[in-house]
Amino acid sequence: MIRLALLCLVLHPLSGQSLRELAEQHKTRIGAAVAPAHLGEEPYAATLAREFNQVQPENATKFGPVHPARDSYNFVPADTLAAFAREHQMAMRGHTLLWHRQNPRWLTEGNFKPEELSAILHEHINSVMGHFAGQIYAWDVVNEAFNDDGTLRHTIWSDGLGPAYIEQALRWAHEADPKALLFYNDYSAEAINAKSDAIYKMAQDFKTRGVPLDGIGLQMHLRARESIPFESMAANIKRLTDLGLQVQITELDVRLPVDASGVASRGDLGLQALIYRGIARVCLLSARCTALQTWGFTDKYSWIPGEYPGFGAALLFDANYGPKASYNAFRDLLMPSIK
Ligand code: 9MR
């Protein structure tokens, strides 16, 4: 009987505990970036609610989508997601108040003087965070502010407001919703390197001077067939959490070469599963790595094929919502007895 049950578990992984049930036993969050427009698709909504206990809008709370004209906001798509999250007892993250991409034309082509740009940003932070106060528990306040060499990226914000714009945004964010956790979020800063050194120095300085910063988001857009520096990632997480910060994995995906129908080889799917397992392990081993989030969850909808032609299949579920080896790797790692 027991052997039969075990066999069923192996053959039908979905009959066991879901990722969110396992994550809840670890008191951690397993999240996914979501396009609210797909919530009407039954398998999309059912998979999301069954497997995840955290959501984040993939685009809906970025500056352009949420603040399309100077005097008007569009909260409808993110409100739809917030209602879904409430209905299914999921936590919600916000992404992102300041970035150099997906800004509306009225902002990028407005030729605003520094005082006016500053007032626009202050008002934006107040309005968006005020609207979602009590619904969004953590915000990526600033996204991708550094270049890979650790210098500050030229953006509408750094050029218009000067390098202190990051701490100013964090202070305004704290005033707008004092209960929200405030994150700085970036890519290619997972392991120890010039970019993560710059982020670490900034975080250390902010902690020393009392600038409100609660955590660092490590995006983790990875590809199989590259060597993943797990130990260096763990060391980076440790130095950040030693400052008293949380770390969250915010945008994990592992892209694979695919054929014209979007199908990857079995070998690459196996390599991908090892990477998913390794990242989950690095996060679970740190008590202050408080969320593990993937950038989407089904290969049906992912930014990868659009941005990297010839690549895809980067997520936990295939295009038909079937669980992949990466899903089983995540699940195995979250099983209480396995570490
Ligand atoms: O997945 C997002 C895609 O739908 C958008 O077209 C794109 C626009 O720049 O942004 C993607 O999300 C990005 C995220 O907001 C920040 N980190 C990198 C992500 C992938 O580009």
Short mmCIF file of C-alpha atoms in Angstrom, two decimals, residues 27-287:
data_model
loop_
_atom_site.label_atom_id
_atom_site.label_comp_id
_atom_site.label_asym_id
_atom_site.label_seq_id
_atom_site.Cartn_x
_atom_site.Cartn_y
_atom_site.Cartn_z
CA LYS A 27 7.67 29.67 6.83
CA THR A 28 8.84 31.10 3.53
CA ARG A 29 7.20 32.56 0.48
CA ILE A 30 7.17 31.11 -3.00
CA GLY A 31 6.13 33.72 -5.52
CA ALA A 32 5.55 34.37 -9.20
CA ALA A 33 5.36 37.44 -11.41
CA VAL A 34 1.87 37.66 -12.87
CA ALA A 35 0.15 39.33 -15.81
CA PRO A 36 -3.32 40.13 -14.42
CA ALA A 37 -4.80 39.80 -17.94
CA HIS A 38 -4.28 36.01 -17.77
CA LEU A 39 -6.15 35.51 -14.50
CA GLY A 40 -9.31 34.76 -16.49
CA GLU A 41 -7.61 31.66 -17.97
CA GLU A 42 -8.68 28.83 -15.68
CA PRO A 43 -5.47 26.73 -15.61
CA TYR A 44 -3.38 29.87 -15.17
CA ALA A 45 -5.40 31.02 -12.14
CA ALA A 46 -5.71 27.49 -10.70
CA THR A 47 -1.97 26.75 -10.97
CA LEU A 48 -1.05 30.10 -9.48
CA ALA A 49 -3.42 29.75 -6.51
CA ARG A 50 -2.45 26.12 -5.87
CA GLU A 51 1.33 26.45 -6.05
CA PHE A 52 2.26 29.97 -4.89
CA ASN A 53 1.67 32.06 -1.78
CA GLN A 54 3.05 35.31 -3.22
CA VAL A 55 2.35 37.30 -6.37
CA GLN A 56 3.88 40.36 -7.99
CA PRO A 57 2.63 42.21 -11.05
CA GLU A 58 5.13 41.67 -13.87
CA ASN A 59 4.38 45.09 -15.38
CA ALA A 60 1.18 46.56 -13.92
CA THR A 61 2.76 48.71 -11.17
CA LYS A 62 5.64 50.09 -13.24
CA PHE A 63 5.62 53.85 -13.82
CA GLY A 64 4.31 53.82 -17.41
CA PRO A 65 1.46 51.32 -16.96
CA VAL A 66 0.31 52.67 -13.58
CA HIS A 67 0.76 56.44 -14.25
CA PRO A 68 0.06 56.79 -18.00
CA ALA A 69 -0.73 60.54 -17.95
CA ARG A 70 0.57 63.18 -15.57
CA ASP A 71 -2.75 63.56 -13.79
CA SER A 72 -4.12 60.02 -14.06
CA TYR A 73 -3.35 56.60 -12.68
CA ASN A 74 -4.49 53.16 -13.83
CA PHE A 75 -4.71 50.88 -10.83
CA VAL A 76 -7.24 48.47 -12.36
CA PRO A 77 -4.95 45.57 -13.42
CA ALA A 78 -2.98 45.58 -10.15
CA ASP A 79 -6.24 45.89 -8.17
CA THR A 80 -7.47 42.76 -9.95
CA LEU A 81 -4.33 40.93 -8.87
CA ALA A 82 -4.64 42.28 -5.31
CA ALA A 83 -8.21 40.92 -5.14
CA PHE A 84 -6.98 37.53 -6.40
CA ALA A 85 -4.22 37.54 -3.80
CA ARG A 86 -6.71 38.35 -1.01
CA GLU A 87 -9.09 35.63 -2.16
CA HIS A 88 -6.30 33.04 -2.13
CA GLN A 89 -4.41 34.24 0.96
CA MET A 90 -1.32 35.25 -1.00
CA ALA A 91 1.17 37.99 -0.14
CA MET A 92 1.77 40.66 -2.79
CA ARG A 93 4.98 42.50 -3.76
CA GLY A 94 5.09 45.75 -5.73
CA HIS A 95 7.46 46.41 -8.65
CA THR A 96 8.84 49.05 -9.22
CA LEU A 97 8.54 52.73 -8.27
CA LEU A 98 11.65 53.98 -10.11
CA TRP A 99 13.35 52.44 -13.12
CA HIS A 100 14.97 53.62 -16.34
CA ARG A 101 12.62 51.50 -18.49
CA GLN A 102 8.84 51.48 -19.04
CA ASN A 103 8.52 55.16 -18.22
CA PRO A 104 5.71 57.12 -19.92
CA ARG A 105 6.52 59.66 -22.64
CA TRP A 106 5.00 62.52 -20.68
CA LEU A 107 7.76 61.88 -18.14
CA THR A 108 10.73 61.11 -20.40
CA GLU A 109 9.95 63.90 -22.86
CA GLY A 110 8.78 66.49 -20.35
CA ASN A 111 12.12 68.32 -19.99
CA PHE A 112 11.36 68.86 -16.32
CA LYS A 113 13.64 70.94 -14.12
CA PRO A 114 15.05 69.12 -11.07
CA GLU A 115 12.49 70.61 -8.63
CA GLU A 116 9.60 69.64 -10.86
CA LEU A 117 10.96 66.09 -11.44
CA SER A 118 11.43 65.75 -7.72
CA ALA A 119 7.82 66.82 -7.06
CA ILE A 120 6.57 64.37 -9.72
CA LEU A 121 8.47 61.49 -8.13
CA HIS A 122 7.31 62.37 -4.62
CA GLU A 123 3.69 62.54 -5.76
CA HIS A 124 4.05 59.25 -7.70
CA ILE A 125 5.44 57.38 -4.70
CA ASN A 126 2.74 58.80 -2.41
CA SER A 127 -0.10 57.96 -4.78
CA VAL A 128 0.99 54.44 -5.76
CA MET A 129 2.12 53.30 -2.32
CA GLY A 130 -0.83 55.04 -0.68
CA HIS A 131 -3.26 53.22 -3.00
CA PHE A 132 -1.81 49.78 -2.20
CA ALA A 133 -1.03 50.35 1.49
CA GLY A 134 -2.09 47.28 3.47
CA GLN A 135 -2.20 45.17 0.29
CA ILE A 136 1.42 45.24 -0.91
CA TYR A 137 3.78 44.20 1.87
CA ALA A 138 7.08 44.88 0.05
CA TRP A 139 8.11 47.23 -2.75
CA ASP A 140 11.01 47.25 -5.16
CA VAL A 141 11.46 50.98 -4.66
CA VAL A 142 14.44 51.38 -6.99
CA ASN A 143 15.29 48.93 -9.77
CA GLU A 144 18.59 48.44 -11.64
CA ALA A 145 20.34 51.68 -10.67
CA PHE A 146 23.89 50.36 -11.18
CA ASN A 147 25.95 49.40 -14.22
CA ASP A 148 27.77 46.06 -14.21
CA ASP A 149 31.05 47.84 -13.33
CA GLY A 150 29.48 49.25 -10.17
CA THR A 151 29.10 52.83 -11.37
CA LEU A 152 25.75 54.57 -11.09
CA ARG A 153 23.67 54.18 -14.24
CA HIS A 154 22.67 57.33 -16.11
CA THR A 155 18.88 57.48 -15.96
CA ILE A 156 16.20 60.12 -15.94
CA TRP A 157 16.43 59.95 -12.13
CA SER A 158 20.19 60.06 -11.57
CA ASP A 159 20.70 62.67 -14.28
CA GLY A 160 17.79 64.83 -13.13
CA LEU A 161 18.07 64.50 -9.35
CA GLY A 162 21.68 63.53 -8.67
CA PRO A 163 23.06 60.40 -6.98
CA ALA A 164 21.13 60.94 -3.73
CA TYR A 165 17.89 60.08 -5.54
CA ILE A 166 17.94 56.50 -4.23
CA GLU A 167 17.93 57.47 -0.58
CA GLN A 168 15.42 60.24 -1.23
CA ALA A 169 13.06 57.74 -2.87
CA LEU A 170 13.45 55.34 0.08
CA ARG A 171 12.66 58.11 2.58
CA TRP A 172 9.56 59.15 0.64
CA ALA A 173 8.51 55.51 0.31
CA HIS A 174 8.79 55.03 4.06
CA GLU A 175 6.64 58.10 4.67
CA ALA A 176 4.06 56.96 2.10
CA ASP A 177 3.59 53.51 3.72
CA PRO A 178 5.58 53.07 6.93
CA LYS A 179 4.60 49.40 7.18
CA ALA A 180 5.88 48.36 3.73
CA LEU A 181 9.23 46.64 3.41
CA LEU A 182 11.48 48.61 1.07
CA PHE A 183 13.79 46.82 -1.38
CA TYR A 184 16.52 47.73 -3.84
CA ASN A 185 16.34 45.22 -6.76
CA ASP A 186 18.91 44.38 -9.47
CA TYR A 187 20.20 41.74 -11.91
CA SER A 188 23.68 40.22 -12.34
CA ALA A 189 24.38 41.18 -8.73
CA GLU A 190 23.68 37.75 -7.24
CA ALA A 191 27.27 36.64 -6.74
CA ILE A 192 30.15 38.75 -5.45
CA ASN A 193 31.26 41.08 -8.26
CA ALA A 194 31.70 44.79 -8.99
CA LYS A 195 27.97 45.44 -9.16
CA SER A 196 27.06 43.56 -5.99
CA ASP A 197 30.00 45.28 -4.23
CA ALA A 198 28.48 48.66 -5.14
CA ILE A 199 25.06 47.56 -3.88
CA TYR A 200 26.60 46.22 -0.68
CA LYS A 201 28.45 49.50 -0.05
CA MET A 202 25.28 51.49 -0.65
CA ALA A 203 23.30 49.23 1.72
CA GLN A 204 25.99 49.45 4.39
CA ASP A 205 26.02 53.24 4.12
CA PHE A 206 22.20 53.39 4.30
CA LYS A 207 22.13 51.17 7.38
CA THR A 208 24.79 53.33 9.08
CA ARG A 209 22.90 56.54 8.34
CA GLY A 210 19.41 55.23 9.07
CA VAL A 211 18.08 55.45 5.50
CA PRO A 212 15.03 53.13 5.41
CA LEU A 213 16.05 50.02 3.47
CA ASP A 214 14.76 46.57 4.45
CA GLY A 215 16.07 44.29 1.77
CA ILE A 216 17.85 43.55 -1.46
CA GLY A 217 16.14 41.78 -4.36
CA LEU A 218 18.35 39.44 -6.37
CA GLN A 219 16.70 38.96 -9.75
CA MET A 220 18.44 35.73 -10.94
CA HIS A 221 17.81 35.69 -14.69
CA LEU A 222 20.05 32.71 -15.42
CA ARG A 223 20.78 30.36 -18.29
CA ALA A 224 21.63 26.68 -18.27
CA ARG A 225 25.02 25.67 -19.71
CA GLU A 226 26.71 28.39 -17.69
CA SER A 227 28.49 27.74 -14.48
CA ILE A 228 26.43 29.10 -11.61
CA PRO A 229 28.56 30.43 -8.72
CA PHE A 230 26.34 29.10 -5.92
CA GLU A 231 28.99 29.58 -3.22
CA SER A 232 29.63 33.17 -4.18
CA MET A 233 25.87 33.80 -4.21
CA ALA A 234 25.61 32.37 -0.70
CA ALA A 235 28.50 34.60 0.43
CA ASN A 236 26.79 37.65 -1.06
CA ILE A 237 23.50 36.79 0.66
CA LYS A 238 25.39 36.34 3.92
CA ARG A 239 27.14 39.72 3.79
CA LEU A 240 23.84 41.46 2.98
CA THR A 241 21.87 39.67 5.70
CA ASP A 242 24.69 40.34 8.18
CA LEU A 243 23.80 44.03 7.71
CA GLY A 244 20.36 43.17 9.10
CA LEU A 245 18.72 43.16 5.67
CA GLN A 246 16.42 40.58 4.14
CA VAL A 247 17.22 39.11 0.75
CA GLN A 248 14.56 37.93 -1.67
CA ILE A 249 15.05 36.07 -4.94
CA THR A 250 12.75 38.18 -7.10
CA GLU A 251 12.86 37.18 -10.78
CA LEU A 252 14.28 33.67 -11.11
CA ASP A 253 14.18 32.01 -14.52
CA VAL A 254 16.64 29.75 -16.34
CA ARG A 255 16.50 30.09 -20.11
CA LEU A 256 17.25 27.19 -22.46
CA PRO A 257 17.91 26.87 -26.18
CA VAL A 258 14.65 25.74 -27.81
CA ASP A 259 13.55 24.44 -31.23
CA ALA A 260 11.03 26.25 -33.45
CA SER A 261 8.13 24.88 -31.35
CA GLY A 262 9.67 26.16 -28.14
CA VAL A 263 10.80 22.71 -26.96
CA ALA A 264 14.08 22.24 -25.07
CA SER A 265 16.20 19.07 -24.94
CA ARG A 266 15.82 16.63 -22.04
CA GLY A 267 19.45 17.22 -21.14
CA ASP A 268 18.96 20.96 -20.84
CA LEU A 269 15.75 20.48 -18.83
CA GLY A 270 17.79 18.32 -16.43
CA LEU A 271 20.52 20.97 -16.14
CA GLN A 272 17.82 23.56 -15.55
CA ALA A 273 16.35 21.49 -12.71
CA LEU A 274 19.77 21.35 -11.03
CA ILE A 275 20.03 25.13 -11.21
CA TYR A 276 16.54 25.63 -9.77
CA ARG A 277 17.41 23.24 -6.98
CA GLY A 278 20.71 25.01 -6.30
CA ILE A 279 19.08 28.44 -6.08
CA ALA A 280 16.31 27.18 -3.80
CA ARG A 281 18.99 25.64 -1.58
CA VAL A 282 21.04 28.85 -1.41
CA CYS A 283 17.91 30.75 -0.33
CA LEU A 284 16.56 28.17 2.13
CA LEU A 285 19.94 27.89 3.85
CA SER A 286 19.73 31.57 4.86
CA ALA A 287 17.18 32.38 7.57
#
